[in-house]
mmCIF file of C-alpha atoms in Angstrom:
data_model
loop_
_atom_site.group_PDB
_atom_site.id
_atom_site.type_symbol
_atom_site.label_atom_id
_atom_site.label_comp_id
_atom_site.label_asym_id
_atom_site.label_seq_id
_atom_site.Cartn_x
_atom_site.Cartn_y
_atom_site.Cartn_z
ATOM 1 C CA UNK A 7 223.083 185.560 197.556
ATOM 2 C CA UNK A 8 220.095 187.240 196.103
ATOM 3 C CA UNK A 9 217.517 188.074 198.227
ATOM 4 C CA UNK A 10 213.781 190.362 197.751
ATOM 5 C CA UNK A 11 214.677 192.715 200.571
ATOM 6 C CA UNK A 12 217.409 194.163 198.922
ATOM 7 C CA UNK A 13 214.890 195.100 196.226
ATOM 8 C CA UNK A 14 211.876 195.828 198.610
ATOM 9 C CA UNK A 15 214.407 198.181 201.220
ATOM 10 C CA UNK A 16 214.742 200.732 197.831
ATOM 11 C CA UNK A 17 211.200 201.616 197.843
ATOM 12 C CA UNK A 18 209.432 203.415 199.277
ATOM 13 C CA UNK A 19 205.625 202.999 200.725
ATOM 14 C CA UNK A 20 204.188 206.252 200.573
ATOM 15 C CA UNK A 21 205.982 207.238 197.840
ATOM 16 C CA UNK A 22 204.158 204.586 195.510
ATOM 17 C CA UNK A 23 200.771 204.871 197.028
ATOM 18 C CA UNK A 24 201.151 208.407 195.570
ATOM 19 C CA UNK A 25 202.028 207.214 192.379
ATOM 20 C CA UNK A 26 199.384 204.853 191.984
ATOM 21 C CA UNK A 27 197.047 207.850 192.844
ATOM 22 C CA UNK A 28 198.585 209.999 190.515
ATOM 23 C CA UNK A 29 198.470 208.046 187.394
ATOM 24 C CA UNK A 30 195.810 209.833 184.457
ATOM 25 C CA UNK A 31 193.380 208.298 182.427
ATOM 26 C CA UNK A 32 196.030 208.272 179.597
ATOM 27 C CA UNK A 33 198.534 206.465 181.527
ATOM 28 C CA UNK A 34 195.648 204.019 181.789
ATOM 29 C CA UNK A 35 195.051 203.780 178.098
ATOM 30 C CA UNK A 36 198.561 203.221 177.139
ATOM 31 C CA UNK A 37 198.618 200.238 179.457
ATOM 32 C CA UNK A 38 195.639 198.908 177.635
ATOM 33 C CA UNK A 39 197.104 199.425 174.506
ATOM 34 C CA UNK A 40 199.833 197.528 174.719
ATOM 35 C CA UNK A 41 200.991 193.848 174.324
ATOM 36 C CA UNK A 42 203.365 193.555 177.314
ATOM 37 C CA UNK A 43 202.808 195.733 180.333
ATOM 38 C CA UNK A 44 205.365 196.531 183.063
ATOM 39 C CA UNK A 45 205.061 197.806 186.980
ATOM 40 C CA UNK A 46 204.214 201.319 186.388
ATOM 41 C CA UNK A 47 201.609 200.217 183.582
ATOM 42 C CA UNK A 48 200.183 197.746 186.361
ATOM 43 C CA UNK A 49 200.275 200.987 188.734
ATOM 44 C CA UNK A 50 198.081 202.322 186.028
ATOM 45 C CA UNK A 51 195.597 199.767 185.832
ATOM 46 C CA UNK A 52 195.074 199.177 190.190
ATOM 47 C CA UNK A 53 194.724 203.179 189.925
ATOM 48 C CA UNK A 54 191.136 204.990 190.428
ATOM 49 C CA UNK A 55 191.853 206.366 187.054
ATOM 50 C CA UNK A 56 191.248 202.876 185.558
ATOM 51 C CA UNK A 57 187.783 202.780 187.407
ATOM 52 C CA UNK A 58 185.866 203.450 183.822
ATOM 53 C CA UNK A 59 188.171 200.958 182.202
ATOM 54 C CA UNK A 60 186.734 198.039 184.108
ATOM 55 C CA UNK A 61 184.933 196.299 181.472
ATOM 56 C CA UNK A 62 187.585 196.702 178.696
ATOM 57 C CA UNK A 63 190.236 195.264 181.688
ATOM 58 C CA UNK A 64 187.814 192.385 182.050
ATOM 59 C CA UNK A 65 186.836 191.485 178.217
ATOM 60 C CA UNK A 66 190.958 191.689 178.127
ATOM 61 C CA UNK A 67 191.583 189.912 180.989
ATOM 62 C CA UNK A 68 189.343 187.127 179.747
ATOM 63 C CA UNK A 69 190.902 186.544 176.153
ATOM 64 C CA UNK A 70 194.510 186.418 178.040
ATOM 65 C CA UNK A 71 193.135 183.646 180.065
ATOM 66 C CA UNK A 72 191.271 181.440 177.750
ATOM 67 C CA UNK A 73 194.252 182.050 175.201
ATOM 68 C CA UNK A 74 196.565 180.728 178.003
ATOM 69 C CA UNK A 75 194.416 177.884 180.141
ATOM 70 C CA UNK A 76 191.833 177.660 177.854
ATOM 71 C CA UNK A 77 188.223 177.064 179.686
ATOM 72 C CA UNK A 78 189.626 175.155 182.321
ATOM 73 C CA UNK A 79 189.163 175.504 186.279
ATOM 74 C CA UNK A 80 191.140 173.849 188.489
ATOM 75 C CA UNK A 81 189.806 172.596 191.744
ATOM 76 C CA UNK A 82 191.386 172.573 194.829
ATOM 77 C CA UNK A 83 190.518 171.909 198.586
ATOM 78 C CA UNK A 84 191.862 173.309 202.101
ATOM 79 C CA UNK A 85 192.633 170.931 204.589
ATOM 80 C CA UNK A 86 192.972 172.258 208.245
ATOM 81 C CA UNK A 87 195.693 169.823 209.985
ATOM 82 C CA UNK A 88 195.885 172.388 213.266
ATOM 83 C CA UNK A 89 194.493 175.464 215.069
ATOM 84 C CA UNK A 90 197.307 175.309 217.503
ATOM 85 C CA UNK A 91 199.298 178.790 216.783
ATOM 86 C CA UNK A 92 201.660 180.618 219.222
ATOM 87 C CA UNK A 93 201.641 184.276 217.303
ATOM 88 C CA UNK A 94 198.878 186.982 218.280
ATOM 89 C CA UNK A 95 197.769 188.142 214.970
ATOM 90 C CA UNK A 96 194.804 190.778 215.236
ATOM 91 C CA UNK A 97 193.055 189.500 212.201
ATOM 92 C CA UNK A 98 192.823 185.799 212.562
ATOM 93 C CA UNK A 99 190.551 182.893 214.626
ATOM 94 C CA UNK A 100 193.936 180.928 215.849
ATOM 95 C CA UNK A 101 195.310 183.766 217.429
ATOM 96 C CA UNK A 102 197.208 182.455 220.384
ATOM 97 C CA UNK A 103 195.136 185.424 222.739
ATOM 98 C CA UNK A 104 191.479 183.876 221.751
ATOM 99 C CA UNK A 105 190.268 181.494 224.061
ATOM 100 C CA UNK A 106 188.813 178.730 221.645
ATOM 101 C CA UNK A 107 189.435 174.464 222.046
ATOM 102 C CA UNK A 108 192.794 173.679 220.180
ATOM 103 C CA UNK A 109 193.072 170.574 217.829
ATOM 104 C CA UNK A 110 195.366 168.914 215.940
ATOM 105 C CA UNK A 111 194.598 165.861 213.688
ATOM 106 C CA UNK A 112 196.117 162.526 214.643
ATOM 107 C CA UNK A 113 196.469 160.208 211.657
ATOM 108 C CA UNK A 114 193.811 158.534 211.918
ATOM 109 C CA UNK A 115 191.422 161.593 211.737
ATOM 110 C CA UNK A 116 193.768 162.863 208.578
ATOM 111 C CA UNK A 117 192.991 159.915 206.579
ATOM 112 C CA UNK A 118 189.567 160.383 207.587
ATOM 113 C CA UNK A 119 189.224 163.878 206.026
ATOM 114 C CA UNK A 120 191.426 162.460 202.918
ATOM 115 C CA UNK A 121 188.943 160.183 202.799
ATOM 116 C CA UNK A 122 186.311 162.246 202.453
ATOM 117 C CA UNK A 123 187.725 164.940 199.762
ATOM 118 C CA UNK A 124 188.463 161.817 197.758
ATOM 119 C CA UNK A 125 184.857 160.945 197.518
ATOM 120 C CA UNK A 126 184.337 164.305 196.389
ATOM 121 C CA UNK A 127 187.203 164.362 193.354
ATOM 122 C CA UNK A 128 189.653 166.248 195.062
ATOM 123 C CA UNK A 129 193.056 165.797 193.937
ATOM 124 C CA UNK A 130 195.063 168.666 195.094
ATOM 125 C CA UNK A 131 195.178 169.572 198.229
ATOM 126 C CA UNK A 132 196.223 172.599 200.610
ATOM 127 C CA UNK A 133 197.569 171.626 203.875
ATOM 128 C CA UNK A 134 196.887 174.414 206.289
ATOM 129 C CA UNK A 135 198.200 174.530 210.413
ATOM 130 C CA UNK A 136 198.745 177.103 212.740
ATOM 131 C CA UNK A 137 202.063 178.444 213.575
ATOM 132 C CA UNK A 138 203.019 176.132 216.743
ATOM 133 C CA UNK A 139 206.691 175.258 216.371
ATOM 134 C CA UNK A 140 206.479 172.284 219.068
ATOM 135 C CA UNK A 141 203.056 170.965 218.213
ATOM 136 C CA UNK A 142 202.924 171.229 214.490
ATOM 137 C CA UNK A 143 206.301 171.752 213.433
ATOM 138 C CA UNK A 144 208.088 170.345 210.575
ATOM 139 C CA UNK A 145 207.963 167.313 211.994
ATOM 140 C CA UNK A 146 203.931 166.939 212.097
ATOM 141 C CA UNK A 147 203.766 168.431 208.617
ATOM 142 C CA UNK A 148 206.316 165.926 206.963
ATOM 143 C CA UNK A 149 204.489 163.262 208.259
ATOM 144 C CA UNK A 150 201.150 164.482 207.168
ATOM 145 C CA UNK A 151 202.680 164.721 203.640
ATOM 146 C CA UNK A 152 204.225 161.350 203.643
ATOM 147 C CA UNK A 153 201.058 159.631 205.082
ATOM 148 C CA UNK A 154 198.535 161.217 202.108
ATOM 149 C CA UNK A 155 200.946 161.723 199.296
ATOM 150 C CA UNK A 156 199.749 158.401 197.670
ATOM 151 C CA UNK A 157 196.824 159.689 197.801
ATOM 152 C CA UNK A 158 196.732 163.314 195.939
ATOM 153 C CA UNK A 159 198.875 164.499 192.996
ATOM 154 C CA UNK A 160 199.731 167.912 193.934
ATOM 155 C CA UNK A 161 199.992 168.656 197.797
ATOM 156 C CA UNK A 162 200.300 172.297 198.993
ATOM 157 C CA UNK A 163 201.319 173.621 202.398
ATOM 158 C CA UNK A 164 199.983 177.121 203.890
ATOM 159 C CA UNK A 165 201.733 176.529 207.367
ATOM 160 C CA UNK A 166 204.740 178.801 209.428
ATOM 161 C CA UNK A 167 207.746 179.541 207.186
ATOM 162 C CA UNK A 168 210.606 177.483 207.452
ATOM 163 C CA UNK A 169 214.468 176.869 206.925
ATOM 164 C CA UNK A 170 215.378 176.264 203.575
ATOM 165 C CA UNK A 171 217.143 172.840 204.586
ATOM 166 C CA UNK A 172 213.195 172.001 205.849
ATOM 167 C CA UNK A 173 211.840 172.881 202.445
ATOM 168 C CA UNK A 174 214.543 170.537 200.862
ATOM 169 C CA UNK A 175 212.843 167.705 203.210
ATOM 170 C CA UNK A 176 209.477 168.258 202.328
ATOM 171 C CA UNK A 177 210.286 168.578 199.118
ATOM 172 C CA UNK A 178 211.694 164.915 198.922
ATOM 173 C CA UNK A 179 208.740 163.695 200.643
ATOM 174 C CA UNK A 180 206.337 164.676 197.866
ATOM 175 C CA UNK A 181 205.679 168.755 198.550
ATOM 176 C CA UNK A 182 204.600 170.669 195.331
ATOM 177 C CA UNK A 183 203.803 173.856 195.990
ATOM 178 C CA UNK A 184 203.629 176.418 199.282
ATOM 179 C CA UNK A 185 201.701 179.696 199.861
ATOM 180 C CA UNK A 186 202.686 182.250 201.913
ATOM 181 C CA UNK A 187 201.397 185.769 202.347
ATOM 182 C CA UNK A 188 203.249 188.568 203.381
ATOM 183 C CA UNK A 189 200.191 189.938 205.073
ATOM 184 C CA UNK A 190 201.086 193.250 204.256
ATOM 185 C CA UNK A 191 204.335 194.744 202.716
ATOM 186 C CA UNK A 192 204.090 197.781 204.945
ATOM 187 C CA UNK A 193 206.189 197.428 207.733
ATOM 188 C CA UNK A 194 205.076 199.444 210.583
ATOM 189 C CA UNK A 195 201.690 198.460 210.046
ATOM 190 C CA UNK A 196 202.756 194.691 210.151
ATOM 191 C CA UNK A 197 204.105 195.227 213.279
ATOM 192 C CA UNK A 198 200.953 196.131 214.749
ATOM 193 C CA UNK A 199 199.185 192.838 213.566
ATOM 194 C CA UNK A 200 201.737 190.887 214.879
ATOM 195 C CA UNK A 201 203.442 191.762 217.959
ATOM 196 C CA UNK A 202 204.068 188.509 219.514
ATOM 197 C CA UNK A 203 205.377 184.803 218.180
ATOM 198 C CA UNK A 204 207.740 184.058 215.310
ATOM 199 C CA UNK A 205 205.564 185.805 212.897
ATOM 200 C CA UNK A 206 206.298 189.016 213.998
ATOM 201 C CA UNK A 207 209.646 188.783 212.523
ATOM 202 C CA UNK A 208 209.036 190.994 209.108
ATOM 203 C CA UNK A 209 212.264 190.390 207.247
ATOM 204 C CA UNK A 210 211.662 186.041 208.215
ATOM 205 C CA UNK A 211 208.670 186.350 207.001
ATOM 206 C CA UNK A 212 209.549 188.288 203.853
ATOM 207 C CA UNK A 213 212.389 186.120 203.095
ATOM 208 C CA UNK A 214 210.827 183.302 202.760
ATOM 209 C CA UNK A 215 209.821 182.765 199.502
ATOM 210 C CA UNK A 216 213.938 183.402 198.250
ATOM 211 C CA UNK A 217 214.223 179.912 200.598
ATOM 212 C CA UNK A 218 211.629 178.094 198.779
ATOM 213 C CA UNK A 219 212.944 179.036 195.376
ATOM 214 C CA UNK A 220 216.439 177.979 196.395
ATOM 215 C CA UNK A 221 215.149 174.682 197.710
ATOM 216 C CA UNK A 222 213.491 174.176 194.317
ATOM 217 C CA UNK A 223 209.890 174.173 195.248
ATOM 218 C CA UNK A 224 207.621 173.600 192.132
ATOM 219 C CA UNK A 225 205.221 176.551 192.570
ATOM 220 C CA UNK A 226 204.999 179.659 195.170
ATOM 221 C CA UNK A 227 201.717 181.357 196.329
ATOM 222 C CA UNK A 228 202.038 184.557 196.952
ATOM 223 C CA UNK A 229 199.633 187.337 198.266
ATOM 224 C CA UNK A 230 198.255 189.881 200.860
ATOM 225 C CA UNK A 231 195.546 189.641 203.109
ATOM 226 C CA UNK A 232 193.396 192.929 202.042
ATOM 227 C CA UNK A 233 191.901 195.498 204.461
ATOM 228 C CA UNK A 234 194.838 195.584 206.375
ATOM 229 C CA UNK A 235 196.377 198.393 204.406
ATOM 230 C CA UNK A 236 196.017 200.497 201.535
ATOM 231 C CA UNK A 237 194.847 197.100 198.966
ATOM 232 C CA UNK A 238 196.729 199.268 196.262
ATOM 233 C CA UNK A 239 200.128 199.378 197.427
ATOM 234 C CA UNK A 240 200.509 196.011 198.892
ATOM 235 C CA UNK A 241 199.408 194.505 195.058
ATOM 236 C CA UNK A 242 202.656 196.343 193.434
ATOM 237 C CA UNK A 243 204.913 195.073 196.260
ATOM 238 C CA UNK A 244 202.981 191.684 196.047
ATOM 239 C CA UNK A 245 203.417 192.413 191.639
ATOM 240 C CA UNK A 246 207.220 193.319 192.762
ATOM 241 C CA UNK A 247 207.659 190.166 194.499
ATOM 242 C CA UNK A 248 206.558 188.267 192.198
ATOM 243 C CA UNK A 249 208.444 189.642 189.359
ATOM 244 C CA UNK A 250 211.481 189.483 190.971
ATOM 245 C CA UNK A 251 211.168 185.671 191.989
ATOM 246 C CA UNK A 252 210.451 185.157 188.247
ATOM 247 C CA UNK A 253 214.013 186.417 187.551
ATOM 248 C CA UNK A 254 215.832 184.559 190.098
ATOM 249 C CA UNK A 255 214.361 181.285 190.302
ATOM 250 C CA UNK A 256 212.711 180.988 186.908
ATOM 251 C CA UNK A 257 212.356 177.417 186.705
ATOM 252 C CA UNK A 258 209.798 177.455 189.795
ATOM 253 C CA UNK A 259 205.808 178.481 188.700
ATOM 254 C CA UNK A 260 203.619 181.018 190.634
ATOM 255 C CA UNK A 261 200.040 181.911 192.029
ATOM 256 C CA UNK A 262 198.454 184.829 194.136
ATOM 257 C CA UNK A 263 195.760 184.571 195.906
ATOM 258 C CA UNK A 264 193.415 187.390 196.713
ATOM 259 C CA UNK A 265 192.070 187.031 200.237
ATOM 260 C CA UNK A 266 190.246 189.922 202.253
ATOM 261 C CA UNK A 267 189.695 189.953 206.030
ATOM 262 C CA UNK A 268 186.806 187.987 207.039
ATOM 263 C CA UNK A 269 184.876 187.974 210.055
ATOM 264 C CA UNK A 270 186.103 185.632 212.633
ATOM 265 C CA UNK A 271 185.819 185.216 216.417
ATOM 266 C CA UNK A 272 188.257 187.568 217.438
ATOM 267 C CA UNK A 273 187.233 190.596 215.242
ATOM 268 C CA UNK A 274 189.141 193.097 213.143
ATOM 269 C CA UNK A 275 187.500 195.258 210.750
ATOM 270 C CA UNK A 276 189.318 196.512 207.587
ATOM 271 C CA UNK A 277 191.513 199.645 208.013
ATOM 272 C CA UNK A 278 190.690 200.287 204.168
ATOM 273 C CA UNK A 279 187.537 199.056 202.462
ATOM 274 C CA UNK A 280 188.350 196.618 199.598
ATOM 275 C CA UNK A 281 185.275 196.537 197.110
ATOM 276 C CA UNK A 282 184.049 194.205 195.105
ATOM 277 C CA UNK A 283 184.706 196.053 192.043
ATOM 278 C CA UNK A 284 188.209 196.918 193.170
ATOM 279 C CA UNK A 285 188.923 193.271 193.803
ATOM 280 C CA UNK A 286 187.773 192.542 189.952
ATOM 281 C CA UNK A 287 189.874 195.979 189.060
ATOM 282 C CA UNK A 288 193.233 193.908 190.844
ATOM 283 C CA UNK A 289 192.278 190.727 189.395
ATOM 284 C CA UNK A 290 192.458 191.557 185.700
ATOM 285 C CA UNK A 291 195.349 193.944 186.550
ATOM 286 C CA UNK A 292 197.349 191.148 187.595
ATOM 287 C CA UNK A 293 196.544 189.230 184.101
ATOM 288 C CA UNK A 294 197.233 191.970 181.912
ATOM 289 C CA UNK A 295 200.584 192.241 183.608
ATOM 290 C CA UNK A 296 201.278 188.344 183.574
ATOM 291 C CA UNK A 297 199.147 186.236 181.402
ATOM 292 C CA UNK A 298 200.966 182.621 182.820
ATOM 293 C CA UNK A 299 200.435 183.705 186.544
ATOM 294 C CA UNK A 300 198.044 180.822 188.082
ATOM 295 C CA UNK A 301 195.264 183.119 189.674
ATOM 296 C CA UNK A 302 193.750 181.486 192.683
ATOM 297 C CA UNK A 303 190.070 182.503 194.347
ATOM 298 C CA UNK A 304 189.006 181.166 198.116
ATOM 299 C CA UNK A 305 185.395 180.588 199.496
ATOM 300 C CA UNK A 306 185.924 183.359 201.325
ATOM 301 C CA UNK A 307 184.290 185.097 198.622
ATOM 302 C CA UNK A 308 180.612 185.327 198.481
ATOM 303 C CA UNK A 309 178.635 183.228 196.013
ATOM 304 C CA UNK A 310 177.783 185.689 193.804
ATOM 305 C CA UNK A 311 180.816 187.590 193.177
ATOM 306 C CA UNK A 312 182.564 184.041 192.609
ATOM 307 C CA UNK A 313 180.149 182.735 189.904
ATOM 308 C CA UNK A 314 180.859 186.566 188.193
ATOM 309 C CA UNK A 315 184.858 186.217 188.345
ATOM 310 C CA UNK A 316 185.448 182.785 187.089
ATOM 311 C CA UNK A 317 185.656 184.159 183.658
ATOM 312 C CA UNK A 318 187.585 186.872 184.161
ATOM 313 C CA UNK A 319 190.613 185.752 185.257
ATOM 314 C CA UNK A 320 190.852 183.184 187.666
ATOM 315 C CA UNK A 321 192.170 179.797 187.497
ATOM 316 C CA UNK A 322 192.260 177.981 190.320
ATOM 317 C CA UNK A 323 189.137 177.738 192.672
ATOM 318 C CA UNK A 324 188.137 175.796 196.084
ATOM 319 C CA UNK A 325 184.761 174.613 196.743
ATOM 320 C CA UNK A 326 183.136 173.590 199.995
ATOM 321 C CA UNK A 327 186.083 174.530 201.855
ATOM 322 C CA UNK A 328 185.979 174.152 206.313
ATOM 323 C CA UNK A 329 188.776 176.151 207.654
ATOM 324 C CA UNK A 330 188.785 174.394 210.932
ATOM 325 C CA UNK A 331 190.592 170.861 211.699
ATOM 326 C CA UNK A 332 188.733 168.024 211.032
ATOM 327 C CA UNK A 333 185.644 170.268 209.415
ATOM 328 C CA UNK A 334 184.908 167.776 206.686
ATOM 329 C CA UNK A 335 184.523 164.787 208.495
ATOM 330 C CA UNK A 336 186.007 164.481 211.848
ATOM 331 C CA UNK A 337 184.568 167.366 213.785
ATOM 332 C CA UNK A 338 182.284 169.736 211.904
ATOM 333 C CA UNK A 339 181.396 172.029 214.616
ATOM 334 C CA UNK A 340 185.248 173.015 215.614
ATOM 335 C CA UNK A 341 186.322 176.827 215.878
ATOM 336 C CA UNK A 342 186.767 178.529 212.330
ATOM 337 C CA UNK A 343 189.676 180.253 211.222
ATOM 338 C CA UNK A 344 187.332 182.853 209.215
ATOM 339 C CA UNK A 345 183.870 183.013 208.039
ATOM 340 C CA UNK A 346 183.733 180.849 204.523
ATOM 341 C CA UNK A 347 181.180 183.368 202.790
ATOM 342 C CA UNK A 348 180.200 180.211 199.743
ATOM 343 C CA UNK A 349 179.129 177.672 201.466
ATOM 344 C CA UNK A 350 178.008 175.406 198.188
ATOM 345 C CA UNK A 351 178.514 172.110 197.775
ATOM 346 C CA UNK A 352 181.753 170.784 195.467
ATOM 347 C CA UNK A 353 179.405 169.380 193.287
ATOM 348 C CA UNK A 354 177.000 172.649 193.072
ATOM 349 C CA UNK A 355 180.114 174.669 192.508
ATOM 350 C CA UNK A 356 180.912 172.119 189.793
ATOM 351 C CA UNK A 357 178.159 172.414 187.912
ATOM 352 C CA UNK A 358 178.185 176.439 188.390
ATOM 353 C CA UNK A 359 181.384 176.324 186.166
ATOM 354 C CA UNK A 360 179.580 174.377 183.743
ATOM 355 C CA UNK A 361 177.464 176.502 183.318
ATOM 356 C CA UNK A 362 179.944 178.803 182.615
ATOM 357 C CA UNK A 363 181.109 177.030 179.896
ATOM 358 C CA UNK A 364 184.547 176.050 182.087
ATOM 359 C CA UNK A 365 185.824 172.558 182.381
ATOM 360 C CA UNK A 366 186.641 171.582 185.682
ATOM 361 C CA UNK A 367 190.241 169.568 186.308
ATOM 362 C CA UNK A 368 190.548 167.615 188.971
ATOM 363 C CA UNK A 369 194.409 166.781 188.138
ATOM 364 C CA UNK A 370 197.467 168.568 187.115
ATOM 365 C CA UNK A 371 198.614 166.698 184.642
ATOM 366 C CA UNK A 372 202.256 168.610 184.192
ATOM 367 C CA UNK A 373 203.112 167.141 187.686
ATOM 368 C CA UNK A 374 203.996 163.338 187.461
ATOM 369 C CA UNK A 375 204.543 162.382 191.618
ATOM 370 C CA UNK A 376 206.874 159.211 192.443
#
């Protein structure tokens, strides 16, 4: 049985921070020379050496893009089912240790919210709980799938990891794609974000997407929550990952996401500053090392820096996103996950990408649902 951590338990850490640091200005404009790029070339290109390549990485970055999706955008919405959660993580709202009302959605008050995104075009939705095993387990979530599926055509889950046999369940039930973040690749420091509940288990946790591509999801969201560690190394283990689950389970498609700690009400600031123009510098490296990779942007993001990336790279994008349950229409004023940093309107986000020259889908149209 093939599994990442056989792969991930030959590298080391420190070892390719160094590398990354230690790659020259030529190194960088080899990798910009060429047609297909590899790891070390994508080392290259997330290096401070590539700093004055920026806008030749971005004019690339854009032609790989439009040559691939053309000018489309795809829009997508979170949907918070749950803030129940039973692991202390340092860096998040629903940590069991912070003292805030718990919720989860009864059916009535998810059809509500479905409801809602409807009226506002939405047809593909992320499903996103807490980690609460008794209150939100598989159980909750297969329901929740089954009860909207009619209404969507492409249903995500962002919820604890699970068995392979549970995948297999979901699956049946109408499940199209799951994202899960490793957090961060480096061990030690994971440990320190998350020293109590399931989560804490790194190998689990790391595993996880080798379950989903055995239980033949259709798509797998990768990623690491930046500012937790050096944002460098943790995008080749997340570029590692990724290239390894292309080998094994090649019939399965794949996103990362690009999220950096927010504020919330518990508090953690970054251990290493992420910047804006390093978080452009990552984006396009990840295109010029994979041109098919879906590329996925939050509202976490601020406004500005949003309208400036959607051309560079990025192909999926949520709008008017509430990362609390029951924020769209059930109970507004519940306790956030994070801060959402673009607070526009679908519609105002919409016509942003217009402006932009981008069409806006609504539906995948490669995914036919039962």
């Amino acid at each position: 049985m093939s599994h990442f951590k056989t792969l991930f338990d030959t590298y080391n850490w420190d070892f390719i921070l160094q590398s990354i640091f230690n790659k020259t200005e030529v190194e960088v404009k080899q990798a910009l020379a060429k047609e297909k790029r590899d790891l070390e070339d994508f080392k290259a290109l997330i290096s401070p050496a590539a700093k004055p390549f920026l806008e030749e990485m971005a004019y690339k970055s854009k032609v790989l893009t439009k040559k691939r999706f053309g000018n489309t955008m795809q829009m997508y919405a979170p949907m918070y089912l749950s803030n129940e959660c039973q692991n202390i993580c340092t860096y998040c709202g629903f940590s069991l240790t912070n003292k805030i009302p718990r919720r989860t959605l009864t059916d009535a008050e998810i059809l509500k919210e479905v409801s809602f995104l409807k009226h506002k075009g939405y047809d593909h939705i992320l499903l996103v709980t807490g980690e609460a095993n008794q209150k939100v387990g598989v159980d909750y979530i297969n329901n929740a799938i089954r009860l909207i599926r009619s209404h969507f055509s492409n249903i995500t889950i962002e919820v604890q990891p699970l068995d392979q046999d549970e995948y297999e369940l979901l699956i049946q039930n109408g499940l199209y794609a799951v994202l899960v973040y490793q957090e961060t690749y480096h061990r030690d420091e994971y440990k320190k974000h998350h020293p109590k509940g399931k989560k804490s288990n790194f190998d689990y946790r790391l595993d996880t997407p080798d379950r989903l591509g055995k239980a033949g999801v259709h798509k797998i969201g990768l990623g690491a929550l930046f500012g937790l560690e050096d944002w460098r190394a943790d995008s080749f283990f997340t570029a590692l990952h990724l290239q390894y689950l292309q080998k094994t389970y090649w019939k399965t498609k794949y996103s990362i996401s690009f999220p950096r700690l927010r504020p919330h009400s518990g508090g953690l600031d970054p251990k290493v500053e992420m910047t804006d123009s390093d978080l452009v510098q990552l984006i396009c490296a990840f295109r010029l090392l994979d041109e098919d990779v879906e590329l996925s942007m939050s509202t976490r993001e601020s406004e500005i820096f949003r309208n400036n990336i959607v051309n560079l790279g990025i192909t999926s994008i949520s709008a008017e996103s509430k990362t609390n349950p029951g924020g769209y229409a059930v109970e507004p004023q519940s306790l956030e996950q994070f801060e959402i940093s673009d607070e526009r309107s679908t519609e105002k986000v919409v016509e942003m990408l217009k402006s932009r020259g981008l069409e806006v889908v609504w539906k995948d149209w490669e995914h036919f649902s039962s």
